[in-house]
PDB file of C-alpha atoms in Angstrom:
ATOM      1  CA  UNK R   1      34.556-122.418  19.478  1.00 78.00           C
ATOM      2  CA  UNK R   2      32.960-120.891  16.401  1.00 90.00           C
ATOM      3  CA  UNK R   3      29.281-120.118  16.599  1.00 96.00           C
ATOM      4  CA  UNK R   4      26.833-122.587  15.059  1.00 97.00           C
ATOM      5  CA  UNK R   5      24.409-120.449  12.971  1.00 98.00           C
ATOM      6  CA  UNK R   6      21.077-122.036  12.042  1.00 98.00           C
ATOM      7  CA  UNK R   7      19.566-120.632   8.858  1.00 97.00           C
ATOM      8  CA  UNK R   8      16.551-121.828   6.904  1.00 95.00           C
ATOM      9  CA  UNK R   9      12.962-121.126   6.116  1.00 93.00           C
ATOM     10  CA  UNK R  10      10.384-120.610   8.857  1.00 90.00           C
ATOM     11  CA  UNK R  11       9.072-123.853  10.259  1.00 91.00           C
ATOM     12  CA  UNK R  12      12.264-125.805   9.724  1.00 95.00           C
ATOM     13  CA  UNK R  13      12.964-126.033  13.427  1.00 94.00           C
ATOM     14  CA  UNK R  14      15.684-123.433  14.032  1.00 96.00           C
ATOM     15  CA  UNK R  15      14.468-122.439  17.481  1.00 94.00           C
ATOM     16  CA  UNK R  16      13.646-125.906  18.942  1.00 95.00           C
ATOM     17  CA  UNK R  17      16.729-127.494  17.436  1.00 97.00           C
ATOM     18  CA  UNK R  18      18.873-124.517  18.418  1.00 97.00           C
ATOM     19  CA  UNK R  19      17.973-124.903  22.079  1.00 97.00           C
ATOM     20  CA  UNK R  20      18.782-128.631  22.039  1.00 97.00           C
ATOM     21  CA  UNK R  21      21.972-128.064  20.157  1.00 97.00           C
ATOM     22  CA  UNK R  22      23.169-125.355  22.522  1.00 97.00           C
ATOM     23  CA  UNK R  23      22.455-127.641  25.494  1.00 97.00           C
ATOM     24  CA  UNK R  24      24.397-130.502  23.902  1.00 96.00           C
ATOM     25  CA  UNK R  25      27.356-128.226  23.063  1.00 95.00           C
ATOM     26  CA  UNK R  26      27.275-126.562  26.465  1.00 95.00           C
ATOM     27  CA  UNK R  27      26.973-123.091  25.036  1.00 96.00           C
ATOM     28  CA  UNK R  28      24.584-120.156  24.964  1.00 96.00           C
ATOM     29  CA  UNK R  29      21.486-120.094  22.682  1.00 97.00           C
ATOM     30  CA  UNK R  30      20.673-116.827  20.895  1.00 96.00           C
ATOM     31  CA  UNK R  31      17.388-116.553  19.054  1.00 96.00           C
ATOM     32  CA  UNK R  32      17.540-113.432  16.838  1.00 96.00           C
ATOM     33  CA  UNK R  33      13.768-113.023  16.501  1.00 93.00           C
ATOM     34  CA  UNK R  34      13.210-113.275  20.291  1.00 94.00           C
ATOM     35  CA  UNK R  35      16.066-110.770  20.892  1.00 95.00           C
ATOM     36  CA  UNK R  36      14.544-108.325  18.427  1.00 96.00           C
ATOM     37  CA  UNK R  37      11.122-108.674  20.120  1.00 95.00           C
ATOM     38  CA  UNK R  38      12.579-108.189  23.563  1.00 96.00           C
ATOM     39  CA  UNK R  39      14.701-105.217  22.580  1.00 94.00           C
ATOM     40  CA  UNK R  40      11.847-103.405  20.855  1.00 95.00           C
ATOM     41  CA  UNK R  41       8.964-104.424  23.094  1.00 96.00           C
ATOM     42  CA  UNK R  42       6.732-105.811  20.395  1.00 95.00           C
ATOM     43  CA  UNK R  43       6.207-108.984  18.443  1.00 92.00           C
ATOM     44  CA  UNK R  44       7.505-109.358  14.916  1.00 90.00           C
ATOM     45  CA  UNK R  45       3.989-109.486  13.433  1.00 87.00           C
ATOM     46  CA  UNK R  46       3.216-106.225  15.264  1.00 91.00           C
ATOM     47  CA  UNK R  47       6.484-104.742  13.955  1.00 93.00           C
ATOM     48  CA  UNK R  48       5.527-105.677  10.392  1.00 89.00           C
ATOM     49  CA  UNK R  49       2.005-104.286  10.862  1.00 89.00           C
ATOM     50  CA  UNK R  50       3.030-100.990  12.478  1.00 94.00           C
ATOM     51  CA  UNK R  51       6.345-100.231  10.756  1.00 95.00           C
ATOM     52  CA  UNK R  52       6.618-102.492   7.701  1.00 91.00           C
ATOM     53  CA  UNK R  53       9.187-105.035   6.597  1.00 89.00           C
ATOM     54  CA  UNK R  54      12.033-102.581   5.879  1.00 93.00           C
ATOM     55  CA  UNK R  55      11.896-101.417   9.559  1.00 94.00           C
ATOM     56  CA  UNK R  56      12.053-105.020  10.776  1.00 94.00           C
ATOM     57  CA  UNK R  57      14.922-105.895   8.447  1.00 94.00           C
ATOM     58  CA  UNK R  58      16.930-102.945   9.800  1.00 95.00           C
ATOM     59  CA  UNK R  59      16.369-104.186  13.373  1.00 96.00           C
ATOM     60  CA  UNK R  60      17.285-107.668  12.241  1.00 95.00           C
ATOM     61  CA  UNK R  61      20.588-106.391  10.785  1.00 96.00           C
ATOM     62  CA  UNK R  62      21.446-104.766  14.122  1.00 96.00           C
ATOM     63  CA  UNK R  63      20.701-108.025  15.959  1.00 96.00           C
ATOM     64  CA  UNK R  64      22.798-110.008  13.485  1.00 96.00           C
ATOM     65  CA  UNK R  65      25.844-107.797  13.994  1.00 95.00           C
ATOM     66  CA  UNK R  66      25.467-108.039  17.795  1.00 95.00           C
ATOM     67  CA  UNK R  67      25.109-111.848  17.669  1.00 94.00           C
ATOM     68  CA  UNK R  68      27.915-112.326  15.159  1.00 93.00           C
ATOM     69  CA  UNK R  69      30.385-110.625  17.512  1.00 93.00           C
ATOM     70  CA  UNK R  70      29.741-113.389  20.086  1.00 90.00           C
ATOM     71  CA  UNK R  71      31.516-116.705  20.220  1.00 91.00           C
ATOM     72  CA  UNK R  72      30.673-120.147  21.517  1.00 93.00           C
ATOM     73  CA  UNK R  73      26.924-119.771  20.821  1.00 96.00           C
ATOM     74  CA  UNK R  74      24.184-121.372  18.809  1.00 97.00           C
ATOM     75  CA  UNK R  75      22.389-118.638  16.865  1.00 98.00           C
ATOM     76  CA  UNK R  76      18.924-119.213  15.344  1.00 97.00           C
ATOM     77  CA  UNK R  77      18.206-116.667  12.632  1.00 97.00           C
ATOM     78  CA  UNK R  78      14.884-115.641  11.090  1.00 90.00           C
ATOM     79  CA  UNK R  79      13.961-117.229   7.761  1.00 86.00           C
ATOM     80  CA  UNK R  80      14.765-114.100   5.773  1.00 88.00           C
ATOM     81  CA  UNK R  81      17.971-113.103   7.553  1.00 94.00           C
ATOM     82  CA  UNK R  82      20.048-114.534   4.631  1.00 93.00           C
ATOM     83  CA  UNK R  83      18.337-112.231   2.136  1.00 91.00           C
ATOM     84  CA  UNK R  84      20.911-109.569   3.128  1.00 94.00           C
ATOM     85  CA  UNK R  85      24.429-110.593   2.051  1.00 95.00           C
ATOM     86  CA  UNK R  86      25.951-108.474   4.832  1.00 96.00           C
ATOM     87  CA  UNK R  87      24.042-110.546   7.392  1.00 96.00           C
ATOM     88  CA  UNK R  88      25.386-113.796   5.950  1.00 96.00           C
ATOM     89  CA  UNK R  89      28.969-112.476   5.742  1.00 96.00           C
ATOM     90  CA  UNK R  90      28.823-111.270   9.386  1.00 96.00           C
ATOM     91  CA  UNK R  91      27.443-114.587  10.627  1.00 97.00           C
ATOM     92  CA  UNK R  92      29.961-116.622   8.582  1.00 95.00           C
ATOM     93  CA  UNK R  93      32.946-114.647   9.889  1.00 94.00           C
ATOM     94  CA  UNK R  94      32.828-116.423  13.275  1.00 93.00           C
ATOM     95  CA  UNK R  95      30.364-119.202  12.529  1.00 95.00           C
ATOM     96  CA  UNK R  96      29.456-122.426  10.796  1.00 96.00           C
ATOM     97  CA  UNK R  97      26.301-121.949   8.769  1.00 97.00           C
ATOM     98  CA  UNK R  98      23.852-124.865   9.113  1.00 98.00           C
ATOM     99  CA  UNK R  99      20.827-124.749   6.828  1.00 97.00           C
ATOM    100  CA  UNK R 100      17.750-126.589   8.085  1.00 97.00           C
ATOM    101  CA  UNK R 101      15.340-127.558   5.303  1.00 96.00           C
ATOM    102  CA  UNK R 102      11.900-129.132   5.176  1.00 96.00           C
ATOM    103  CA  UNK R 103       9.350-129.990   2.513  1.00 95.00           C
ATOM    104  CA  UNK R 104       6.451-127.660   1.790  1.00 94.00           C
ATOM    105  CA  UNK R 105       3.854-129.835   3.627  1.00 93.00           C
ATOM    106  CA  UNK R 106       6.039-129.952   6.763  1.00 94.00           C
ATOM    107  CA  UNK R 107       6.520-126.207   6.682  1.00 92.00           C
ATOM    108  CA  UNK R 108       2.794-125.577   6.317  1.00 90.00           C
ATOM    109  CA  UNK R 109       1.971-127.876   9.161  1.00 89.00           C
ATOM    110  CA  UNK R 110       4.602-126.353  11.489  1.00 89.00           C
ATOM    111  CA  UNK R 111       3.788-122.716  10.655  1.00 84.00           C
ATOM    112  CA  UNK R 112       0.049-123.246  11.032  1.00 82.00           C
ATOM    113  CA  UNK R 113       0.635-124.354  14.603  1.00 63.00           C
ATOM    114  CA  UNK R 114       2.469-121.090  15.405  1.00 61.00           C
ATOM    115  CA  UNK R 115      -0.037-118.449  14.417  1.00 60.00           C
ATOM    116  CA  UNK R 116       0.599-115.298  12.401  1.00 58.00           C
ATOM    117  CA  UNK R 117       3.411-115.256   9.913  1.00 59.00           C
ATOM    118  CA  UNK R 118       3.464-111.824   8.208  1.00 57.00           C
ATOM    119  CA  UNK R 119       5.575-112.860   5.267  1.00 60.00           C
ATOM    120  CA  UNK R 120       3.248-115.768   4.456  1.00 58.00           C
ATOM    121  CA  UNK R 121      -0.035-114.126   5.309  1.00 55.00           C
ATOM    122  CA  UNK R 122       0.532-111.104   3.114  1.00 56.00           C
ATOM    123  CA  UNK R 123       1.951-112.898   0.078  1.00 56.00           C
ATOM    124  CA  UNK R 124      -0.009-114.446  -2.832  1.00 55.00           C
ATOM    125  CA  UNK R 125      -3.398-113.277  -1.618  1.00 60.00           C
ATOM    126  CA  UNK R 126      -3.025-115.162   1.653  1.00 65.00           C
ATOM    127  CA  UNK R 127      -2.451-118.524  -0.088  1.00 81.00           C
ATOM    128  CA  UNK R 128       0.138-119.956   2.289  1.00 82.00           C
ATOM    129  CA  UNK R 129       1.127-122.900   0.042  1.00 88.00           C
ATOM    130  CA  UNK R 130       1.799-120.597  -2.884  1.00 88.00           C
ATOM    131  CA  UNK R 131       3.742-118.188  -0.661  1.00 86.00           C
ATOM    132  CA  UNK R 132       5.889-120.995   0.770  1.00 89.00           C
ATOM    133  CA  UNK R 133       6.682-122.404  -2.677  1.00 92.00           C
ATOM    134  CA  UNK R 134       7.545-118.940  -4.031  1.00 90.00           C
ATOM    135  CA  UNK R 135       9.648-117.877  -1.096  1.00 89.00           C
ATOM    136  CA  UNK R 136      11.488-121.229  -0.924  1.00 91.00           C
ATOM    137  CA  UNK R 137      12.443-120.854  -4.560  1.00 92.00           C
ATOM    138  CA  UNK R 138      13.598-117.259  -4.028  1.00 90.00           C
ATOM    139  CA  UNK R 139      15.789-118.248  -1.109  1.00 90.00           C
ATOM    140  CA  UNK R 140      16.933-121.665  -2.208  1.00 91.00           C
ATOM    141  CA  UNK R 141      20.369-120.537  -3.404  1.00 92.00           C
ATOM    142  CA  UNK R 142      20.916-118.503  -0.235  1.00 92.00           C
ATOM    143  CA  UNK R 143      20.247-121.555   1.947  1.00 92.00           C
ATOM    144  CA  UNK R 144      22.346-123.792  -0.307  1.00 91.00           C
ATOM    145  CA  UNK R 145      25.355-121.567   0.468  1.00 92.00           C
ATOM    146  CA  UNK R 146      25.478-123.035   3.979  1.00 95.00           C
ATOM    147  CA  UNK R 147      28.411-125.124   5.202  1.00 95.00           C
ATOM    148  CA  UNK R 148      26.095-127.925   6.274  1.00 96.00           C
ATOM    149  CA  UNK R 149      22.519-128.771   5.255  1.00 96.00           C
ATOM    150  CA  UNK R 150      20.123-130.997   7.192  1.00 97.00           C
ATOM    151  CA  UNK R 151      16.556-131.900   6.183  1.00 97.00           C
ATOM    152  CA  UNK R 152      14.228-131.813   9.205  1.00 97.00           C
ATOM    153  CA  UNK R 153      11.177-133.325   7.441  1.00 96.00           C
ATOM    154  CA  UNK R 154       9.895-136.351   9.315  1.00 93.00           C
ATOM    155  CA  UNK R 155      12.668-136.106  11.950  1.00 96.00           C
ATOM    156  CA  UNK R 156      12.393-135.219  15.580  1.00 95.00           C
ATOM    157  CA  UNK R 157      14.376-132.234  16.947  1.00 95.00           C
ATOM    158  CA  UNK R 158      16.597-134.689  18.822  1.00 96.00           C
ATOM    159  CA  UNK R 159      17.371-136.661  15.607  1.00 97.00           C
ATOM    160  CA  UNK R 160      18.192-133.451  13.766  1.00 97.00           C
ATOM    161  CA  UNK R 161      20.385-132.277  16.647  1.00 97.00           C
ATOM    162  CA  UNK R 162      22.370-135.512  16.583  1.00 96.00           C
ATOM    163  CA  UNK R 163      22.793-135.215  12.819  1.00 96.00           C
ATOM    164  CA  UNK R 164      24.085-131.635  13.090  1.00 97.00           C
ATOM    165  CA  UNK R 165      26.576-132.699  15.782  1.00 96.00           C
ATOM    166  CA  UNK R 166      27.859-135.445  13.448  1.00 95.00           C
ATOM    167  CA  UNK R 167      28.138-133.028  10.525  1.00 94.00           C
ATOM    168  CA  UNK R 168      29.955-130.446  12.644  1.00 92.00           C
ATOM    169  CA  UNK R 169      32.583-133.011  13.630  1.00 88.00           C
ATOM    170  CA  UNK R 170      33.107-133.951   9.997  1.00 83.00           C
ATOM    171  CA  UNK R 171      33.185-130.272   8.862  1.00 78.00           C
ATOM    172  CA  UNK R 172      35.788-129.298  11.493  1.00 69.00           C
ATOM    173  CA  UNK R 173      38.276-131.987  10.364  1.00 62.00           C
TER     174      UNK R 173
END
């Protein structure tokens, strides 16, 4: 089975939905951000603070190539993973790209509940709403390039998981 690769902005539910989806499909779940943190012994916010974004993006690229070589897995990417065309190409080679989307208010609510977000906290003078709007616009076309798109706004992780399963069945035909 091809991998199911969840892409999308932070706060769209990639990790929580990825776990459910992997359980429903009976396959492994691979969270790129968690793997990077485990491999390098520090949180992503700490990595950004100590080494900067370019360092993190290089570690992310390594993790993408390792994950892309797997099969029969659900892979949750970081929100900015798709900024690098090589990452997207590697993930697409053996995977179905599923973009999870959400409206700005939903993203703000979900990201506030999960603490520090270096990309949001450092952008636009710390104005998270402005940062989300700006970054969503910058990445919109990258997310639109997915094979399947599912809006998670106002939906439970279980509802989204069921929707993805339906869309995968249709896509595979």
